[in-house]
Amino acid sequence: MGFMSVLSFAHKLTAERLAPGGRAIDATVGAGSDTLFLAKAAGPRGGVYGFDIQHAALALAGERLRLAREEAPAALSPVTLLQRSHAAMAEAVPPEWSGTVSAVMFNLGYLPAGDADKTIITEPESTLAALEAALQLLRPGGIITAVLYPGHEGGGREAAAVEAWAAGLAQPDAQSIVYRQLQRDSAPYVVAVEKKKGADH
């Protein structure tokens, strides 16, 4: 049967915490697969924000959402796509979202579309700022998932930075796990952070 893929594992962790009517953020929209997953999980009474610096990514995601709405108009939550860095999420989402978000998903690296510029990658500095913002936005019991890609240039540095950030979180505030194939250093892997119920920020 094999183990779950890293993307399936991230979706499983998120689905367990994002109920219909919930709020979620796709920190790295890319081609929109996580955005659509979150919109389905949150349902029509929920809400989703998505961030990407590339117009091409938002166009791909917008088309994917449009097609999904045509198939099932009432199944998805409203989705707001913003061409902004994920580091800006705290000021970009409505103030009332602070402390109420059930899930924030990161799928780091570059836009995987065939003709996309693969030299445009997520960077550790903005990603760490975005992770901090995400933790503030989470409700107690909410989750951050980050799919990391150490196999491309710059990816290893970012993966190490994210892992160190998660490992350094105070245990009363959050718990963090890693889901990784140990025999392949360059394989993608997941870091997930759950905000503790008693966390005060």
Coordinates of N, CA, C and O in Angstrom, one line a residue, residues 87-190:
A87 N 4.3 36.8 3.5 CA 4.8 37.5 4.7 C 3.8 38.6 5.1 O 3.9 39.1 6.2
A88 N 3.0 39.1 4.1 CA 2.0 40.1 4.4 C 0.7 39.6 4.9 O -0.3 40.4 5.0
M89 N 0.5 38.3 5.2 CA -0.8 37.8 5.4 C -1.5 38.4 6.6 O -2.7 38.6 6.7
A90 N -0.7 38.7 7.7 CA -1.3 39.2 8.9 C -2.1 40.5 8.7 O -3.2 40.8 9.2
E91 N -1.5 41.4 7.8 CA -2.2 42.7 7.6 C -3.1 42.6 6.4 O -4.0 43.5 6.3
A92 N -3.1 41.5 5.6 CA -3.9 41.4 4.4 C -5.3 40.8 4.7 O -6.2 41.1 4.0
V93 N -5.3 39.9 5.7 CA -6.6 39.3 6.1 C -7.4 40.3 7.0 O -6.8 41.1 7.7
P94 N -8.7 40.1 7.1 CA -9.5 41.0 8.0 C -9.0 40.8 9.5 O -8.6 39.7 9.9
P95 N -9.1 41.9 10.2 CA -8.6 41.9 11.6 C -9.3 40.8 12.5 O -8.7 40.2 13.3
E96 N -10.6 40.5 12.1 CA -11.3 39.6 12.9 C -10.9 38.1 12.7 O -11.3 37.2 13.4
W97 N -10.0 37.9 11.7 CA -9.5 36.6 11.5 C -8.4 36.2 12.5 O -8.1 35.0 12.6
S98 N -7.8 37.2 13.1 CA -6.7 36.9 14.1 C -7.2 35.9 15.2 O -8.2 36.2 15.8
G99 N -6.5 34.8 15.3 CA -6.8 33.9 16.3 C -8.0 32.9 16.0 O -8.4 32.2 16.9
T100 N -8.5 33.0 14.8 CA -9.6 32.2 14.4 C -9.4 31.2 13.2 O -10.3 30.4 12.8
V101 N -8.2 31.3 12.6 CA -7.9 30.5 11.4 C -7.6 29.0 11.8 O -6.8 28.8 12.7
S102 N -8.3 28.1 11.1 CA -8.1 26.7 11.4 C -6.9 26.1 10.8 O -6.3 25.1 11.3
A103 N -6.5 26.6 9.6 CA -5.4 25.9 8.8 C -4.7 26.9 7.9 O -5.4 27.8 7.3
V104 N -3.4 26.9 7.9 CA -2.6 27.6 6.9 C -1.7 26.6 6.2 O -0.9 25.9 6.9
M105 N -1.7 26.6 4.9 CA -0.9 25.6 4.1 C 0.2 26.4 3.4 O -0.1 27.4 2.7
F106 N 1.4 25.8 3.4 CA 2.5 26.3 2.7 C 3.0 25.1 1.8 O 3.1 24.0 2.2
N107 N 3.2 25.4 0.5 CA 3.8 24.5 -0.5 C 4.9 25.2 -1.1 O 4.7 26.0 -2.1
L108 N 6.1 25.1 -0.6 CA 7.2 26.0 -0.9 C 7.9 25.6 -2.2 O 7.6 24.6 -2.8
G109 N 8.9 26.4 -2.6 CA 9.6 26.1 -3.8 C 9.2 27.1 -5.0 O 9.0 28.3 -4.8
Y110 N 8.9 26.5 -6.1 CA 8.6 27.3 -7.3 C 7.3 26.9 -7.9 O 6.8 25.8 -7.6
L111 N 6.7 27.7 -8.8 CA 5.5 27.3 -9.5 C 5.7 26.2 -10.4 O 6.5 26.3 -11.3
P112 N 5.0 25.0 -10.2 CA 5.3 23.9 -11.0 C 4.8 23.9 -12.4 O 5.1 22.9 -13.2
A113 N 4.0 24.9 -12.8 CA 3.5 24.9 -14.2 C 4.6 24.8 -15.2 O 5.7 25.4 -15.0
G114 N 4.3 24.2 -16.4 CA 5.3 23.9 -17.4 C 6.1 25.1 -17.9 O 7.4 25.0 -18.0
D115 N 5.5 26.2 -18.1 CA 6.2 27.4 -18.7 C 6.6 28.4 -17.6 O 7.0 29.5 -17.9
A116 N 6.4 28.1 -16.3 CA 6.7 29.0 -15.3 C 8.2 29.2 -15.1 O 9.0 28.4 -15.4
D117 N 8.6 30.4 -14.6 CA 10.0 30.8 -14.3 C 10.4 30.1 -13.0 O 10.0 30.5 -11.9
K118 N 11.1 29.0 -13.1 CA 11.5 28.2 -11.9 C 12.6 28.8 -11.1 O 13.1 28.3 -10.1
T119 N 13.1 30.0 -11.6 CA 14.1 30.7 -10.8 C 13.4 31.6 -9.7 O 14.0 32.1 -8.8
I120 N 12.1 31.7 -9.8 CA 11.3 32.5 -8.8 C 10.9 31.5 -7.7 O 10.0 30.6 -8.0
I121 N 11.6 31.5 -6.6 CA 11.3 30.5 -5.5 C 11.0 31.3 -4.2 O 11.3 32.5 -4.1
T122 N 10.3 30.6 -3.3 CA 10.1 31.1 -2.0 C 11.5 31.3 -1.3 O 12.4 30.5 -1.5
E123 N 11.6 32.3 -0.5 CA 12.8 32.6 0.2 C 12.7 32.4 1.7 O 11.6 32.7 2.3
P124 N 13.7 31.9 2.4 CA 13.6 31.7 3.8 C 13.2 32.9 4.6 O 12.3 32.7 5.6
E125 N 13.7 34.1 4.3 CA 13.3 35.3 5.1 C 11.8 35.5 5.1 O 11.2 35.7 6.2
S126 N 11.2 35.6 3.9 CA 9.8 35.9 3.9 C 9.0 34.7 4.4 O 7.9 34.9 5.0
T127 N 9.5 33.5 4.1 CA 8.7 32.3 4.6 C 8.7 32.3 6.1 O 7.6 32.0 6.7
L128 N 9.8 32.6 6.8 CA 9.8 32.6 8.3 C 8.9 33.7 8.8 O 8.2 33.5 9.8
A129 N 8.9 34.8 8.2 CA 8.0 35.9 8.6 C 6.5 35.4 8.4 O 5.7 35.7 9.3
A130 N 6.2 34.7 7.3 CA 4.9 34.2 7.1 C 4.5 33.2 8.1 O 3.3 33.1 8.5
L131 N 5.4 32.3 8.4 CA 5.1 31.3 9.5 C 4.8 31.9 10.8 O 3.8 31.5 11.5
E132 N 5.5 32.9 11.2 CA 5.2 33.6 12.4 C 3.8 34.3 12.4 O 3.0 34.2 13.3
A133 N 3.5 34.9 11.2 CA 2.2 35.5 11.1 C 1.1 34.4 11.1 O 0.1 34.6 11.7
A134 N 1.4 33.3 10.5 CA 0.4 32.2 10.5 C 0.1 31.7 11.9 O -1.1 31.5 12.2
L135 N 1.1 31.6 12.7 CA 0.9 31.1 14.1 C 0.1 32.1 14.9 O -0.8 31.7 15.7
Q136 N 0.2 33.4 14.6 CA -0.6 34.4 15.3 C -2.1 34.3 14.9 O -3.0 34.5 15.7
L137 N -2.3 34.0 13.6 CA -3.6 33.9 13.0 C -4.4 32.7 13.4 O -5.6 32.7 13.5
L138 N -3.7 31.6 13.7 CA -4.3 30.3 14.1 C -5.2 30.4 15.3 O -4.8 31.1 16.3
R139 N -6.3 29.7 15.3 CA -7.0 29.4 16.5 C -6.3 28.3 17.3 O -5.5 27.5 16.8
P140 N -6.5 28.2 18.6 CA -6.0 27.1 19.4 C -6.5 25.8 18.8 O -7.6 25.6 18.5
G141 N -5.6 24.9 18.5 CA -5.9 23.6 17.9 C -5.7 23.7 16.4 O -5.9 22.7 15.7
G142 N -5.5 24.9 15.8 CA -5.3 25.0 14.4 C -3.9 24.5 13.9 O -3.0 24.3 14.8
I143 N -3.7 24.4 12.6 CA -2.5 23.8 12.1 C -1.9 24.6 11.0 O -2.6 25.2 10.2
I144 N -0.6 24.5 10.9 CA 0.2 25.0 9.8 C 0.9 23.7 9.2 O 1.5 22.9 9.9
T145 N 0.7 23.6 7.9 CA 1.5 22.5 7.2 C 2.4 23.2 6.2 O 2.0 24.1 5.5
A146 N 3.6 22.7 6.1 CA 4.6 23.3 5.1 C 5.3 22.1 4.4 O 5.9 21.3 5.0
V147 N 5.0 22.0 3.1 CA 5.7 21.0 2.2 C 7.0 21.7 1.7 O 7.0 22.7 1.1
L148 N 8.1 21.0 2.0 CA 9.4 21.5 1.8 C 10.1 20.7 0.7 O 10.0 19.5 0.6
Y149 N 10.9 21.4 -0.1 CA 11.6 20.8 -1.3 C 13.1 21.0 -1.2 O 13.6 22.0 -1.8
P150 N 13.8 20.2 -0.5 CA 15.3 20.4 -0.4 C 16.0 20.0 -1.7 O 17.2 20.3 -1.8
G151 N 15.3 19.5 -2.7 CA 16.0 19.0 -3.9 C 16.4 20.1 -4.9 O 17.2 19.8 -5.8
H152 N 15.8 21.3 -4.9 CA 16.1 22.3 -5.8 C 17.0 23.4 -5.2 O 17.1 23.5 -4.0
E153 N 17.7 24.1 -6.1 CA 18.7 25.1 -5.6 C 18.0 26.1 -4.7 O 17.0 26.7 -5.1
G154 N 18.5 26.3 -3.5 CA 17.9 27.2 -2.5 C 16.8 26.5 -1.6 O 16.5 27.0 -0.5
G155 N 16.3 25.4 -2.1 CA 15.3 24.6 -1.3 C 15.8 24.1 0.0 O 15.1 24.0 1.0
G156 N 17.1 23.6 0.0 CA 17.6 23.0 1.2 C 17.8 24.0 2.3 O 17.5 23.7 3.5
R157 N 18.2 25.2 1.9 CA 18.4 26.2 2.9 C 17.1 26.6 3.5 O 17.0 26.8 4.7
E158 N 16.1 26.7 2.7 CA 14.7 27.1 3.2 C 14.2 26.0 4.1 O 13.6 26.3 5.1
A159 N 14.3 24.7 3.6 CA 13.8 23.6 4.4 C 14.4 23.6 5.8 O 13.8 23.4 6.8
A160 N 15.7 23.8 5.8 CA 16.5 23.8 7.1 C 16.0 24.9 8.0 O 15.8 24.8 9.2
A161 N 15.7 26.1 7.4 CA 15.3 27.2 8.2 C 13.9 27.0 8.8 O 13.6 27.3 9.9
V162 N 13.0 26.4 8.0 CA 11.6 26.1 8.5 C 11.7 25.1 9.6 O 11.0 25.2 10.6
E163 N 12.5 24.0 9.4 CA 12.6 23.0 10.4 C 13.1 23.5 11.7 O 12.6 23.2 12.8
A164 N 14.1 24.4 11.6 CA 14.7 25.0 12.8 C 13.7 25.9 13.5 O 13.6 25.9 14.7
W165 N 12.9 26.6 12.7 CA 11.9 27.5 13.3 C 10.9 26.6 14.1 O 10.5 26.9 15.2
A166 N 10.4 25.6 13.5 CA 9.4 24.7 14.1 C 9.9 24.0 15.3 O 9.3 23.9 16.4
A167 N 11.2 23.6 15.3 CA 11.8 22.9 16.4 C 12.0 23.9 17.6 O 12.1 23.4 18.7
G168 N 12.2 25.1 17.3 CA 12.5 26.1 18.3 C 11.2 26.7 19.0 O 11.4 27.5 19.9
L169 N 10.0 26.3 18.5 CA 8.8 26.9 19.2 C 8.7 26.3 20.6 O 9.0 25.2 20.9
A170 N 8.2 27.2 21.5 CA 8.0 26.8 22.9 C 6.9 25.7 23.0 O 5.9 25.9 22.4
Q171 N 7.2 24.7 23.7 CA 6.2 23.6 23.8 C 4.8 24.0 24.4 O 3.8 23.4 23.9
P172 N 4.8 24.9 25.3 CA 3.4 25.4 25.7 C 2.6 26.0 24.6 O 1.4 26.1 24.7
D173 N 3.3 26.6 23.6 CA 2.6 27.3 22.5 C 2.2 26.4 21.4 O 1.1 26.6 20.8
A174 N 3.1 25.4 21.0 CA 2.8 24.7 19.8 C 3.6 23.4 19.9 O 4.6 23.2 20.6
Q175 N 3.1 22.4 19.1 CA 3.9 21.2 18.9 C 4.1 21.0 17.4 O 3.3 21.3 16.6
S176 N 5.3 20.4 17.1 CA 5.7 20.3 15.7 C 6.2 18.9 15.3 O 6.7 18.2 16.2
I177 N 5.9 18.5 14.1 CA 6.3 17.1 13.7 C 6.9 17.2 12.3 O 6.7 18.2 11.5
V178 N 7.6 16.2 11.9 CA 8.2 16.0 10.5 C 7.7 14.7 10.0 O 7.7 13.7 10.6
Y179 N 7.3 14.8 8.7 CA 6.9 13.5 7.9 C 7.9 13.5 6.7 O 7.8 14.3 5.9
R180 N 8.8 12.5 6.8 CA 9.9 12.5 5.8 C 10.3 11.1 5.4 O 10.4 10.2 6.3
Q181 N 10.7 10.9 4.2 CA 11.3 9.7 3.7 C 12.8 9.8 4.1 O 13.6 10.6 3.5
L182 N 13.3 8.9 4.9 CA 14.6 9.0 5.5 C 15.8 8.6 4.6 O 16.9 9.1 4.7
Q183 N 15.5 7.8 3.6 CA 16.6 7.3 2.7 C 16.9 8.3 1.6 O 17.9 8.0 0.8
R184 N 16.1 9.3 1.3 CA 16.3 10.2 0.2 C 16.4 11.6 0.7 O 15.3 12.2 1.0
D185 N 17.6 12.2 0.8 CA 17.8 13.5 1.4 C 17.0 14.6 0.6 O 16.6 15.6 1.1
S186 N 16.9 14.4 -0.8 CA 16.3 15.4 -1.6 C 14.8 15.3 -1.8 O 14.2 16.1 -2.4
A187 N 14.2 14.3 -1.2 CA 12.7 14.1 -1.3 C 12.0 15.2 -0.6 O 12.4 15.6 0.5
P188 N 10.8 15.6 -1.1 CA 10.0 16.6 -0.4 C 9.6 16.0 1.0 O 9.4 14.8 1.1
Y189 N 9.3 16.9 1.9 CA 8.8 16.4 3.2 C 7.9 17.5 3.8 O 7.9 18.6 3.3
V190 N 7.2 17.1 4.9 CA 6.3 18.0 5.5 C 6.7 18.3 7.0 O 7.1 17.4 7.7

